Every structure is written in C-alpha cells, then in structure tokens.
Amino acid sequence: MKFEKLIGERFKEKPADAIIQSHALMMRGGYMKQITSGIFSQTPVLRRITHKIEQIIREEMDAIDGQETLFPVVMPATLWQESGRYDSIGNELIRFKDRYDSPMVLGMTHEEAAVHLVREYGQTYTKYPFMIYQIQTKFRDEARPRGGLIRVREFTMKDAYSFHTSQEDLETYYDKCYQAYKRIFERAGLPETIAVASDSGMMGGKIAHEFMLLTPVGEDSIVICSDCDYSANLEAAKSIISNESTNAIEPLQKVHTPNAKTIDDVCNYLNLPTIQSCKAVVYQKVETGEYAVVFIRGDLDANEVKIRNHLKCEIHPAIIDDNSELCAGFLGPSNFENVTMLFDESLKGISNLCCGANKVDYHFTGFNIERDYGKVDYYDFAKVIENGICPQCSNASLEISRGIEVGNIFQLGDKYTRAMGMSYTDNNGDTMYPVMGCYGIGVERLAASVCEVRHDEFGPIWPMSIAPWQVHLCCVRADDEEAKAFADELYKQLQEARIEVIYDDRAVRAGVIFSDADLLGVPIRIIVSPRNMANNCCEITTRNKAIRTESNSSDVIANVQKMIVELMG
Amino acid sequence: MKFEKLIGERFKEKPADAIIQSHALMMRGGYMKQITSGIFSQTPVLRRITHKIEQIIREEMDAIDGQETLFPVVMPATLWQESGRYDSIGNELIRFKDRYDSPMVLGMTHEEAAVHLVREYGQTYTKYPFMIYQIQTKFRDEARPRGGLIRVREFTMKDAYSFHTSQEDLETYYDKCYQAYKRIFERAGLPETIAVASDSGMMGGKIAHEFMLLTPVGEDSIVICSDCDYSANLEAAKSIISNESTNAIEPLQKVHTPNAKTIDDVCNYLNLPTIQSCKAVVYQKVETGEYAVVFIRGDLDANEVKIRNHLKCEIHPAIIDDNSELCAGFLGPSNFENVTMLFDESLKGISNLCCGANKVDYHFTGFNIERDYGKVDYYDFAKVIENGICPQCSNASLEISRGIEVGNIFQLGDKYTRAMGMSYTDNNGDTMYPVMGCYGIGVERLAASVCEVRHDEFGPIWPMSIAPWQVHLCCVRADDEEAKAFADELYKQLQEARIEVIYDDRAVRAGVIFSDADLLGVPIRIIVSPRNMANNCCEITTRNKAIRTESNSSDVIANVQKMIVELMG
C-alpha cells in the first residue's frame, strides 16, 4: 500500500508515560492508540504483525494436532460456578448482569468453556487424547496495566486445552507443546526465549512452565543456574540455605534495643551478623483476617507465593492494629492465639539467634528455637538469592535475571474435569476423569516483546516472519519525474511478484521518509532516487543495517525475492 | 484430518428448540454448542467455515482500500457518552463497572472507537478518504435470541468505517462498498442476496441498505416491486394510498355501537367498508410517557419505525390506564392535552369517515376531518400492503417477502464526527466535519444463512468457497486391508497436493459414514470400497448430487483438483 494512505500518526517525541522502549517506539510509530488504561485499538501496522503471529501460532498448534475452536467472550456465571472459580478469583474477573439479571463473566481464560464444549464428546476413552485451541480476545481487569502492550487489560490470546486419559499421556503431550512453543518463539523472532519452571497459581495443577524473554525491563524475576540448566521463576524456585552450627549454646537474654527499627539496626546495635538474626514477616489470611507469621533468616526475603501455597489460601501483607497482641517490629516466636507460626528452612541449624522479644524496644539474643520455643517444622518460604545454591547441581551458582513472560504451559490434572463432571469410561468399564493441560500465548505481548529486544534508537527492527510488510519502497525526490516513474513501476512489479510492499512516494524530505521507515521497521528497504537512477541502480538495505548494497535496476525484484527467503531463515 | 479425531458430536434427532433448518442441521452436525441463550462455542467444523468467510470478506475489504484494524471489545463509557449513545441505546448495550468503579460498555458496534482512532490523524483534508475495518467479537444483549446462529447475543462481525470530506465522495465509496458486498455474498455462495433500502435506526444518517437473503424463515419483511427494481425493508418502504373523494358530504352523526370491539366489528355493524373507517393506534413516548395517537385508514397497519422517526424519540405501544382521558377502543380525532395527534396519508381525501366518538360504545359516521376536527398535515405512517403502489413505477405491484439480513451499509453523515469533535481543515482553511459510512456483516449469521438455503434433508451443502474441507474421503469397509491401504495412500496424496481433506476410516457401517459426511456437507466425496477396488476405481460424487462419477484410481487426484477449480467458480 501507499504510505501516504496509511492511517495512524508517527511522532518524534517519546510519549511521557512510556518507560520501556517497545512502548515508546510503538507509540511513536503509530502502532496503537490507548482508549483507556490497559485498553488499546490497533492500527493497520500492528494488525498486520498480529495476523502473522497468529498464523505462526495456528500452524504450530495444527502441527501438534490442535483443532481450532472459538469460545465466547461472555459466559454465564453458572459455568464458572461449576469449577468454583466464580468465587475463588478476585476482581480481575469482570462480573456483570445481562438484561434478564443473569450473572455473567468476561472470559479471562477458557478452561470452563473448553470442558463444556467436549464434556459429552469425551465420554469414552477412545476419543482421547485431543487438543482444542482458540485465538480470541481476553479481558483481565489488571490492577496495574503497564508497559504499553506488555501488561494490558484486553488482549488477544491463543489458549489451548488438551485432554488425556493418563498423567503419562499428558506429560508426553505437554512436551510436544513445549517443543511447539520453542518453534513459535523462534519463528516469531525470539529464539532466545527460555522455559522456566513456574508456579501454577490460580490455574490449579502442579507442573507448569513459563516461556521467558530475558530483558532488564521484564517484570518477572527468573532464577538461572550458571553451572547447569536449572531455571525457574523466582516464585517457584527452591531456596536452599545451609547453616553451620556454632558449638557453644548461649543463654537466652532479653536486651534493650532502643530506636532499632530494622533488622539491620538491631544487628548493628548488637554487633551481630545479619545471618545470626531471625526476622518476622506477618501476613493475614484474606478470608478470616487471621495472622500468619513467617520467621526467616534476617538477610533473606519471604516469598509470598510459597507461603500462600503452604497455607492453601489467599493472603496479604498484614495490617497490625493497636488491639493486636502482635508487637510489630519486635515480634519473636511465641504462642499467640489464632496466629499461625511458620519457620523458614534458613533458620534450621542456627544457634544463638537474635530475634524480637515481643515487647517494644526489646530483643532476645541467644535464642535457640527448640530450647526457647519448641520443636518446629521448617519449610521453604524464602526468595532465592543471587549466588544461592542450585537445587539441581548444588553449586552456589544461581543468578537472578528479569524477563517478560511470553507464554505459559500448565499441567492441570483433573481439577476442572472433576469439578465440572466430565468423565469417560475406560477400557475396563470404569468411570474416570480425564486430565488436562492448558497452554497460553498473548499475541500483542509477543509483538511488543520482539520490539523490546529488536530495535535501535530509531524504531523497531521486525524479523521478516512477523514484519508488517516485507519491503519498504522509498522514492526519494518524488518530484523527480524519472525517479517517480521508475518507483511507480517497481511498486507495480513488487505487487505482481506478491511481495508485501509499502510504498512511500510522498513529496517530503528524505529524512522524513527514512525516519518514518525506521519507525515501521520493515526488514528490507529499497531506495529509488535521482542519484541512483543516474547509476541505473537502486539501493537495497536491511533495517538492521547488516546489508547495504546496490542492485542493478533490472535485478531488484530477483534480489529482493532472494533476500526475503534468506531473512525468513 | 481424520474424522475419528474430530471433536464434536453428530445427532440423528433434530433438537427440540430448532425451528429452522440451518439451526437443526448445524446442531445435528456438531457445528456449535450453546452455552447459554444466544451464546455459542464453535467446534472446529464451524471455525473452518468462519475462517473462510472472514478471509473472503478481508480480501474484498482490502480490494476497496480498507485497512484492517482491531478495536477493543471493552470500552470506557466516556467514549460512548461523547457520541450520546451511552444514554440513547437501550439495554442491548451491556454496561458494567471495572475494578476502579469506572463505567464500561461491551462493544456492540464501533463508530465511537473508529472516530477515536483517527480523530487526530484526520485533521487535514489530504488524508481523506479512508476506510478502516475490523473482524472482531461483538456482544448485543438481544431480548429474543433465536434460530441458532441467525440471531445471537455474541457474534463475529466485520465492521467497516469510511471517512469522507463530502457527501458526494461518501456516495461514491458507498457504491464501491455496495459492489464489494455483492461480491462477498456471491463468493460465499449467496449470489441471490438482494440489497434493499432500509431504515438507519440507531445508527443515525439517512441512506442505508440491507442485504437480504430471501427465505420464508427470515425475520425481516421486504417489499419488492414485481414491475421494476424497487425494493425496501418493510420498515423503510413508502406506503402510497390514493383515495377517491365521494361527492356528497354527509352530516356528522354519533351512533351507538354496542359490543363493537374492533374496526371490523364497527364496520360490519354499520354496514360500511373498512376503507371508509379511521382507526386509532396509540403509542407512548418512552421518556415522558406522553401519548401519541396515529389515525390511519381502517384496513391498514401502522409502521412503528416511521412513527418513531417522525417523533424523533423512542416509543412503545401505549398502556392506557383508567385515569387517561383517552377512551380506548373508541378513540377519534379530538384535542386532548399533551397528546400528539398524527394522521396517515391514507386518510387524505376520504369523506364521511367512521371513527371513534371518544365515548364508550359510540362512533361517529360522516366524519370529515377538516370540517369536524380541523386542518391537519398528513404523513406516511402506514405499513406497505401486498399489491400496494410502487413508489418508483407507480404500479400496484408491490409484493412482500421474508428475508434474513446478511449485511448492511449506512451513510452516517457527520453525526459521530460532530458529536465527538473530529474535524479537519479543508483547502480553504475552514474547519469541517468529515462524513462517515459504516458497513457490517455478521460472520456466523452468514454461515447459517448459506446453510438455510443450501441444504437437503440430510445436512448442509456447503459451497466450495466456504466448505470446512474440500474433500471428504470415505473408506467404506476399513476392515478390508486392500481398501484401507489404498485409502491411506490417497489421503497422503491429497494432503501432499494441498487439498483440504477429511478422512473417515472408521470401522463402522457405510450408512454411518455417509450420514456423517452428509452432515459435514463437504462438496466433493471420494468413496473407496472393496467393490470399487475390484474395478480399479473410486467413486467421486458431489454433495449436491449433481455429479456422480467413477474415476480410474490413478486419476483421482487430478480429477478432484479439476473439480475443485470448477466448483470454486
């Protein structure tokens, strides 16, 4: 198409609210327009990119026997009540009533709809395994949309659901999908995406992986071992802390620690290393308001997800009011009524701890948990630290990186099929519940992620596979009759050769033409100009500047066709 | 793909709630599953059909310089307040609040979002004209979903919006789009679709057309002239009634008409022809509750849409309570306070009418409107009747048919751009509001409409252009080794030839194979059987039974390829 007919505006200035490059560059390039927080319209440039991503995903899903379906955006609450999620999910799930006062929800994921669609179909074991997927709009009422298309409220998602008669079969298919995901990210231009073990969160089930694109601007923390292939989301990574026991057990002493507000203050004041201290982190159960206190070594942080999974309920950081018997800031192990006491493994084996004495401005020293509090069970509640011990190779070689989650896969078990009464008769005539896997990719986030790691200061550098066009034809000096006529003819030939081309023949300065082309990020650029005409050639360059060549005018189409094939990889 | 892996169930029995064939056959064929009233999930069979329809639409929109975008399903109420439709549209518009208590709506159409996307882009006249479109999920909370996919609450819609600097330019583009729609329906297998003038309803604007598929099960009434090319939706069709004046003006008489409840009762009792009577039809304005009485010739019906357009407000049939001064059943022209009196053109020129005397059990005869009530303006409020006068050729040749609306196009004028402050500077430097057109097609309804007119008692007969597969390969007697091996090989070859094939190699009776194939409605069927094998051939038939041939085994692929090309038309 002609550049001058392309709707959307391009800007020189970075938008004030853009804190990451993909957001800034895609706004500057007129890829989308925000309607309200976390909700965007897509212009034709972005829509062309998302179409190509969708098609890559579709091909890879079809290649692992996926069958494309379409589930509704709006579903009756009754369906979500069957699975229990109508009540268990918070206000990211939009709930409303229809004209007949029936409660409805907006689909933020479609396990319930998937089970509904195949509940009767899957009644005998011979139908298994099968996988169904859709590419459809999702709405999640995120509390804090951010980063342009990275975290939004409405987005296009490919969500797939597989059904199996055994855990073993699920695992076989899960691995197939894992490989398909690797291919999708590679084809979309993100071969560096890694898969990390993750927490399955609200989805239920046990085994889950996230596909992470490592970038400093990512909002997820990922633990990676530099000595082996271990990797996990920080939320799911096991923390291993070993303590050497000190020999001499000291007596318990209550000491006055005025103005010591933090664990560092206390340790400084008492001249003790932080790893000799025991910190209390307090949470509250959402439903009951009951407190749960996690004791952890003073130098470590608590991992809220691990605590939530242990308690099997929703929690939030505690608000300790004046009526509570908990003495905020000076909390130590003690038996309070209706308070759960949890101990992190990092405290195991440390003698003579310093900890709160449950009295304002007082701490204990020489606290030995078993002697002074009692026998306790230790669990892993800590966040992994830089240079922590790898749970796989046992070296102190864990590194923490930031990443964007570009996809995820979950083994769901029979959580949904059991809750929603989807069963089948096995070959012994017994009634069984199928096990499920689910597999998601956010389309717009994937596009933005590619931009995040494939750009320069002038704009995105789209890989050929998802670029909005394959070729950007620039006629520099459209006022020059000869150049314009040649470019017009080239445009025609490129179209006839079925090459996706955007043609800029505006009578504007070359600088404007090129900076706009940079913002569109089309991989191959052809430059027609009077100077080139004089030499009977065109310049052909790539957006990533790897190639900068001249082509004899008569060979342009053939040369470009060859480049397209090469750049498709 | 293999038929036995295809999810979805097929049924012999027509579902109890299906009153039209497309609904019954598509349910029996496992095309979709209802989740709740008017909301369906699509199985892979239907999704393949809708994909093809979407692609046809996309190609035709691109061919008239459409640029594909994507607008959000969820929009802030503020956007709809800008246009005024947040308040003017009834409860078919879903309204809810997000987690921050901001009012939101579900997109049932996207004029507001379209204007929002291009409001800044379109600030100079040089940018015009342009057209943007999307293919996206819509939700309309219909009061009475019916007919399977014909009238639903959630559906996929192609909605396009064009922007112009003059009415003339809009009309030129409108005609282009009209022609594109003709091509879309032709390509999708509905060449018989006709365009009829329609009322523009809530969309605003004046000129509008609906594309109608004539079928007795349609829910719209269409007026077609059998002598010329005039056609219109019944709601929009002009009613022309000519009355011959009688010579002798009679005196006004109030007569007792006991037990005369209807206009027919009264005319029978008084021995007058119905066309000599004046009927009162009473509406109420939704906002104020005020009455509006329409007087119309006794043999005709009032057209609510015409009355609404005349009054420029929402109305509903009146509920006349005992406190009202309106004497229900005996209402005649008179001056009531706060009641609007409207007169249909059918009353013009009739002398000596019979009409209500505004007193229970009494009517007037010899009522002459000008003499007995006063001078009035007559407007067209009547529904066109069978054999009515054509407003184009003036013959009494109007026929009324039923149809399904498969698409619509509207000239919107500047209703939205003016309300939402989208303006441009013209070549004189003046600030102007662009005029818009909008153009819709419902994807699933189009699929169902094709089925409605292309089926037999055994299932749908899909046109090649939108069929879920091109070829249905049936191996009859899969237990026969030779037949199975040949069919397997043919399946492989068909896939290699990039022919879309579904392969039924189930070890079931031939009758089951064929009845399931009938329900899938795939245009070309290849039958491999031991009997055919003995003759070194395959049977090739078309679903519409037009072709039933045998092909030498070695020529099957070539023959099928040729048939596909022919059937694509």
mmCIF file with all atom_site columns, N, CA, C and O in Angstrom, chain A residues 521-548:
data_model
loop_
_atom_site.group_PDB
_atom_site.id
_atom_site.type_symbol
_atom_site.label_atom_id
_atom_site.label_alt_id
_atom_site.label_comp_id
_atom_site.label_asym_id
_atom_site.label_entity_id
_atom_site.label_seq_id
_atom_site.pdbx_PDB_ins_code
_atom_site.Cartn_x
_atom_site.Cartn_y
_atom_site.Cartn_z
_atom_site.occupancy
_atom_site.B_iso_or_equiv
_atom_site.pdbx_formal_charge
_atom_site.auth_seq_id
_atom_site.auth_comp_id
_atom_site.auth_asym_id
_atom_site.auth_atom_id
_atom_site.pdbx_PDB_model_num
ATOM 1   N N  . GLY A 1 521 ? 9.908  -0.196 10.710  1.00 0.00 ? 521 GLY A N  1
ATOM 2   C CA . GLY A 1 521 ? 10.785 -1.347 10.969  1.00 0.00 ? 521 GLY A CA 1
ATOM 3   C C  . GLY A 1 521 ? 10.723 -2.467 9.953   1.00 0.00 ? 521 GLY A C  1
ATOM 4   O O  . GLY A 1 521 ? 11.020 -3.620 10.287  1.00 0.00 ? 521 GLY A O  1
ATOM 5   N N  . VAL A 1 522 ? 10.337 -2.156 8.721   1.00 0.00 ? 522 VAL A N  1
ATOM 6   C CA . VAL A 1 522 ? 10.234 -3.179 7.669   1.00 0.00 ? 522 VAL A CA 1
ATOM 7   C C  . VAL A 1 522 ? 11.643 -3.667 7.322   1.00 0.00 ? 522 VAL A C  1
ATOM 8   O O  . VAL A 1 522 ? 12.559 -2.853 7.169   1.00 0.00 ? 522 VAL A O  1
ATOM 9   N N  . PRO A 1 523 ? 11.832 -5.002 7.209   1.00 0.00 ? 523 PRO A N  1
ATOM 10  C CA . PRO A 1 523 ? 13.198 -5.551 7.103   1.00 0.00 ? 523 PRO A CA 1
ATOM 11  C C  . PRO A 1 523 ? 13.998 -5.080 5.892   1.00 0.00 ? 523 PRO A C  1
ATOM 12  O O  . PRO A 1 523 ? 15.194 -4.834 6.007   1.00 0.00 ? 523 PRO A O  1
ATOM 13  N N  . ILE A 1 524 ? 13.361 -4.991 4.710   1.00 0.00 ? 524 ILE A N  1
ATOM 14  C CA . ILE A 1 524 ? 14.117 -4.630 3.510   1.00 0.00 ? 524 ILE A CA 1
ATOM 15  C C  . ILE A 1 524 ? 13.660 -3.254 3.016   1.00 0.00 ? 524 ILE A C  1
ATOM 16  O O  . ILE A 1 524 ? 12.457 -2.989 2.937   1.00 0.00 ? 524 ILE A O  1
ATOM 17  N N  . ARG A 1 525 ? 14.631 -2.419 2.699   1.00 0.00 ? 525 ARG A N  1
ATOM 18  C CA . ARG A 1 525 ? 14.299 -1.100 2.183   1.00 0.00 ? 525 ARG A CA 1
ATOM 19  C C  . ARG A 1 525 ? 14.902 -0.922 0.793   1.00 0.00 ? 525 ARG A C  1
ATOM 20  O O  . ARG A 1 525 ? 16.071 -1.229 0.584   1.00 0.00 ? 525 ARG A O  1
ATOM 21  N N  . ILE A 1 526 ? 14.100 -0.457 -0.139  1.00 0.00 ? 526 ILE A N  1
ATOM 22  C CA . ILE A 1 526 ? 14.597 -0.136 -1.480  1.00 0.00 ? 526 ILE A CA 1
ATOM 23  C C  . ILE A 1 526 ? 14.537 1.373  -1.633  1.00 0.00 ? 526 ILE A C  1
ATOM 24  O O  . ILE A 1 526 ? 13.482 1.983  -1.387  1.00 0.00 ? 526 ILE A O  1
ATOM 25  N N  . ILE A 1 527 ? 15.647 1.973  -2.026  1.00 0.00 ? 527 ILE A N  1
ATOM 26  C CA . ILE A 1 527 ? 15.676 3.428  -2.182  1.00 0.00 ? 527 ILE A CA 1
ATOM 27  C C  . ILE A 1 527 ? 15.873 3.789  -3.656  1.00 0.00 ? 527 ILE A C  1
ATOM 28  O O  . ILE A 1 527 ? 16.874 3.419  -4.276  1.00 0.00 ? 527 ILE A O  1
ATOM 29  N N  . VAL A 1 528 ? 14.849 4.473  -4.180  1.00 0.00 ? 528 VAL A N  1
ATOM 30  C CA . VAL A 1 528 ? 14.925 4.984  -5.550  1.00 0.00 ? 528 VAL A CA 1
ATOM 31  C C  . VAL A 1 528 ? 15.166 6.486  -5.447  1.00 0.00 ? 528 VAL A C  1
ATOM 32  O O  . VAL A 1 528 ? 14.446 7.179  -4.725  1.00 0.00 ? 528 VAL A O  1
ATOM 33  N N  . SER A 1 529 ? 16.204 6.988  -6.144  1.00 0.00 ? 529 SER A N  1
ATOM 34  C CA . SER A 1 529 ? 16.497 8.425  -6.086  1.00 0.00 ? 529 SER A CA 1
ATOM 35  C C  . SER A 1 529 ? 17.116 8.842  -7.413  1.00 0.00 ? 529 SER A C  1
ATOM 36  O O  . SER A 1 529 ? 17.622 8.000  -8.158  1.00 0.00 ? 529 SER A O  1
ATOM 37  N N  . PRO A 1 530 ? 17.080 10.126 -7.720  1.00 0.00 ? 530 PRO A N  1
ATOM 38  C CA . PRO A 1 530 ? 17.698 10.594 -8.970  1.00 0.00 ? 530 PRO A CA 1
ATOM 39  C C  . PRO A 1 530 ? 19.162 10.165 -9.060  1.00 0.00 ? 530 PRO A C  1
ATOM 40  O O  . PRO A 1 530 ? 19.636 9.756  -10.126 1.00 0.00 ? 530 PRO A O  1
ATOM 41  N N  . ARG A 1 531 ? 19.864 10.227 -7.944  1.00 0.00 ? 531 ARG A N  1
ATOM 42  C CA . ARG A 1 531 ? 21.279 9.855  -7.964  1.00 0.00 ? 531 ARG A CA 1
ATOM 43  C C  . ARG A 1 531 ? 21.450 8.382  -8.330  1.00 0.00 ? 531 ARG A C  1
ATOM 44  O O  . ARG A 1 531 ? 22.288 8.002  -9.140  1.00 0.00 ? 531 ARG A O  1
ATOM 45  N N  . ASN A 1 532 ? 20.604 7.536  -7.702  1.00 0.00 ? 532 ASN A N  1
ATOM 46  C CA . ASN A 1 532 ? 20.659 6.114  -8.044  1.00 0.00 ? 532 ASN A CA 1
ATOM 47  C C  . ASN A 1 532 ? 20.281 5.880  -9.507  1.00 0.00 ? 532 ASN A C  1
ATOM 48  O O  . ASN A 1 532 ? 20.866 5.040  -10.184 1.00 0.00 ? 532 ASN A O  1
ATOM 49  N N  . MET A 1 533 ? 19.262 6.627  -9.940  1.00 0.00 ? 533 MET A N  1
ATOM 50  C CA . MET A 1 533 ? 18.800 6.485  -11.325 1.00 0.00 ? 533 MET A CA 1
ATOM 51  C C  . MET A 1 533 ? 19.960 6.733  -12.300 1.00 0.00 ? 533 MET A C  1
ATOM 52  O O  . MET A 1 533 ? 20.113 6.032  -13.301 1.00 0.00 ? 533 MET A O  1
ATOM 53  N N  . ALA A 1 534 ? 20.760 7.747  -11.953 1.00 0.00 ? 534 ALA A N  1
ATOM 54  C CA . ALA A 1 534 ? 21.893 8.101  -12.824 1.00 0.00 ? 534 ALA A CA 1
ATOM 55  C C  . ALA A 1 534 ? 22.857 6.929  -12.963 1.00 0.00 ? 534 ALA A C  1
ATOM 56  O O  . ALA A 1 534 ? 23.495 6.742  -14.005 1.00 0.00 ? 534 ALA A O  1
ATOM 57  N N  . ASN A 1 535 ? 22.936 6.129  -11.887 1.00 0.00 ? 535 ASN A N  1
ATOM 58  C CA . ASN A 1 535 ? 23.818 4.949  -11.939 1.00 0.00 ? 535 ASN A CA 1
ATOM 59  C C  . ASN A 1 535 ? 23.087 3.679  -12.363 1.00 0.00 ? 535 ASN A C  1
ATOM 60  O O  . ASN A 1 535 ? 23.617 2.578  -12.219 1.00 0.00 ? 535 ASN A O  1
ATOM 61  N N  . ASN A 1 536 ? 21.811 3.843  -12.770 1.00 0.00 ? 536 ASN A N  1
ATOM 62  C CA . ASN A 1 536 ? 20.992 2.713  -13.178 1.00 0.00 ? 536 ASN A CA 1
ATOM 63  C C  . ASN A 1 536 ? 20.889 1.652  -12.082 1.00 0.00 ? 536 ASN A C  1
ATOM 64  O O  . ASN A 1 536 ? 21.001 0.464  -12.318 1.00 0.00 ? 536 ASN A O  1
ATOM 65  N N  . CYS A 1 537 ? 20.707 2.137  -10.849 1.00 0.00 ? 537 CYS A N  1
ATOM 66  C CA . CYS A 1 537 ? 20.606 1.158  -9.748  1.00 0.00 ? 537 CYS A CA 1
ATOM 67  C C  . CYS A 1 537 ? 19.645 1.647  -8.674  1.00 0.00 ? 537 CYS A C  1
ATOM 68  O O  . CYS A 1 537 ? 19.141 2.773  -8.709  1.00 0.00 ? 537 CYS A O  1
ATOM 69  N N  . CYS A 1 538 ? 19.355 0.725  -7.743  1.00 0.00 ? 538 CYS A N  1
ATOM 70  C CA . CYS A 1 538 ? 18.627 1.062  -6.520  1.00 0.00 ? 538 CYS A CA 1
ATOM 71  C C  . CYS A 1 538 ? 19.504 0.677  -5.346  1.00 0.00 ? 538 CYS A C  1
ATOM 72  O O  . CYS A 1 538 ? 20.276 -0.279 -5.435  1.00 0.00 ? 538 CYS A O  1
ATOM 73  N N  . GLU A 1 539 ? 19.351 1.411  -4.254  1.00 0.00 ? 539 GLU A N  1
ATOM 74  C CA . GLU A 1 539 ? 19.974 0.938  -3.022  1.00 0.00 ? 539 GLU A CA 1
ATOM 75  C C  . GLU A 1 539 ? 19.030 -0.039 -2.350  1.00 0.00 ? 539 GLU A C  1
ATOM 76  O O  . GLU A 1 539 ? 17.821 0.197  -2.284  1.00 0.00 ? 539 GLU A O  1
ATOM 77  N N  . ILE A 1 540 ? 19.583 -1.122 -1.845  1.00 0.00 ? 540 ILE A N  1
ATOM 78  C CA . ILE A 1 540 ? 18.789 -2.047 -1.024  1.00 0.00 ? 540 ILE A CA 1
ATOM 79  C C  . ILE A 1 540 ? 19.500 -2.185 0.311   1.00 0.00 ? 540 ILE A C  1
ATOM 80  O O  . ILE A 1 540 ? 20.693 -2.496 0.359   1.00 0.00 ? 540 ILE A O  1
ATOM 81  N N  . THR A 1 541 ? 18.766 -1.913 1.375   1.00 0.00 ? 541 THR A N  1
ATOM 82  C CA . THR A 1 541 ? 19.376 -2.035 2.700   1.00 0.00 ? 541 THR A CA 1
ATOM 83  C C  . THR A 1 541 ? 18.451 -2.855 3.586   1.00 0.00 ? 541 THR A C  1
ATOM 84  O O  . THR A 1 541 ? 17.267 -3.021 3.278   1.00 0.00 ? 541 THR A O  1
ATOM 85  N N  . THR A 1 542 ? 19.006 -3.366 4.666   1.00 0.00 ? 542 THR A N  1
ATOM 86  C CA . THR A 1 542 ? 18.145 -4.022 5.648   1.00 0.00 ? 542 THR A CA 1
ATOM 87  C C  . THR A 1 542 ? 18.001 -3.099 6.845   1.00 0.00 ? 542 THR A C  1
ATOM 88  O O  . THR A 1 542 ? 18.883 -2.307 7.148   1.00 0.00 ? 542 THR A O  1
ATOM 89  N N  . ARG A 1 543 ? 16.876 -3.237 7.512   1.00 0.00 ? 543 ARG A N  1
ATOM 90  C CA . ARG A 1 543 ? 16.565 -2.360 8.649   1.00 0.00 ? 543 ARG A CA 1
ATOM 91  C C  . ARG A 1 543 ? 17.595 -2.523 9.767   1.00 0.00 ? 543 ARG A C  1
ATOM 92  O O  . ARG A 1 543 ? 17.905 -1.559 10.480  1.00 0.00 ? 543 ARG A O  1
ATOM 93  N N  . ASN A 1 544 ? 18.173 -3.707 9.884   1.00 0.00 ? 544 ASN A N  1
ATOM 94  C CA . ASN A 1 544 ? 19.163 -3.910 10.942  1.00 0.00 ? 544 ASN A CA 1
ATOM 95  C C  . ASN A 1 544 ? 20.568 -3.467 10.516  1.00 0.00 ? 544 ASN A C  1
ATOM 96  O O  . ASN A 1 544 ? 21.535 -3.691 11.222  1.00 0.00 ? 544 ASN A O  1
ATOM 97  N N  . LYS A 1 545 ? 20.661 -2.879 9.317   1.00 0.00 ? 545 LYS A N  1
ATOM 98  C CA . LYS A 1 545 ? 21.912 -2.329 8.791   1.00 0.00 ? 545 LYS A CA 1
ATOM 99  C C  . LYS A 1 545 ? 22.965 -3.371 8.472   1.00 0.00 ? 545 LYS A C  1
ATOM 100 O O  . LYS A 1 545 ? 24.123 -3.034 8.179   1.00 0.00 ? 545 LYS A O  1
ATOM 101 N N  . ALA A 1 546 ? 22.599 -4.666 8.512   1.00 0.00 ? 546 ALA A N  1
ATOM 102 C CA . ALA A 1 546 ? 23.572 -5.717 8.216   1.00 0.00 ? 546 ALA A CA 1
ATOM 103 C C  . ALA A 1 546 ? 23.931 -5.709 6.726   1.00 0.00 ? 546 ALA A C  1
ATOM 104 O O  . ALA A 1 546 ? 25.045 -6.027 6.340   1.00 0.00 ? 546 ALA A O  1
ATOM 105 N N  . ILE A 1 547 ? 22.964 -5.326 5.890   1.00 0.00 ? 547 ILE A N  1
ATOM 106 C CA . ILE A 1 547 ? 23.205 -5.315 4.453   1.00 0.00 ? 547 ILE A CA 1
ATOM 107 C C  . ILE A 1 547 ? 22.944 -3.909 3.921   1.00 0.00 ? 547 ILE A C  1
ATOM 108 O O  . ILE A 1 547 ? 21.944 -3.261 4.271   1.00 0.00 ? 547 ILE A O  1
ATOM 109 N N  . ARG A 1 548 ? 23.867 -3.440 3.093   1.00 0.00 ? 548 ARG A N  1
ATOM 110 C CA . ARG A 1 548 ? 23.699 -2.144 2.443   1.00 0.00 ? 548 ARG A CA 1
ATOM 111 C C  . ARG A 1 548 ? 24.333 -2.323 1.071   1.00 0.00 ? 548 ARG A C  1
ATOM 112 O O  . ARG A 1 548 ? 25.542 -2.363 0.928   1.00 0.00 ? 548 ARG A O  1
#
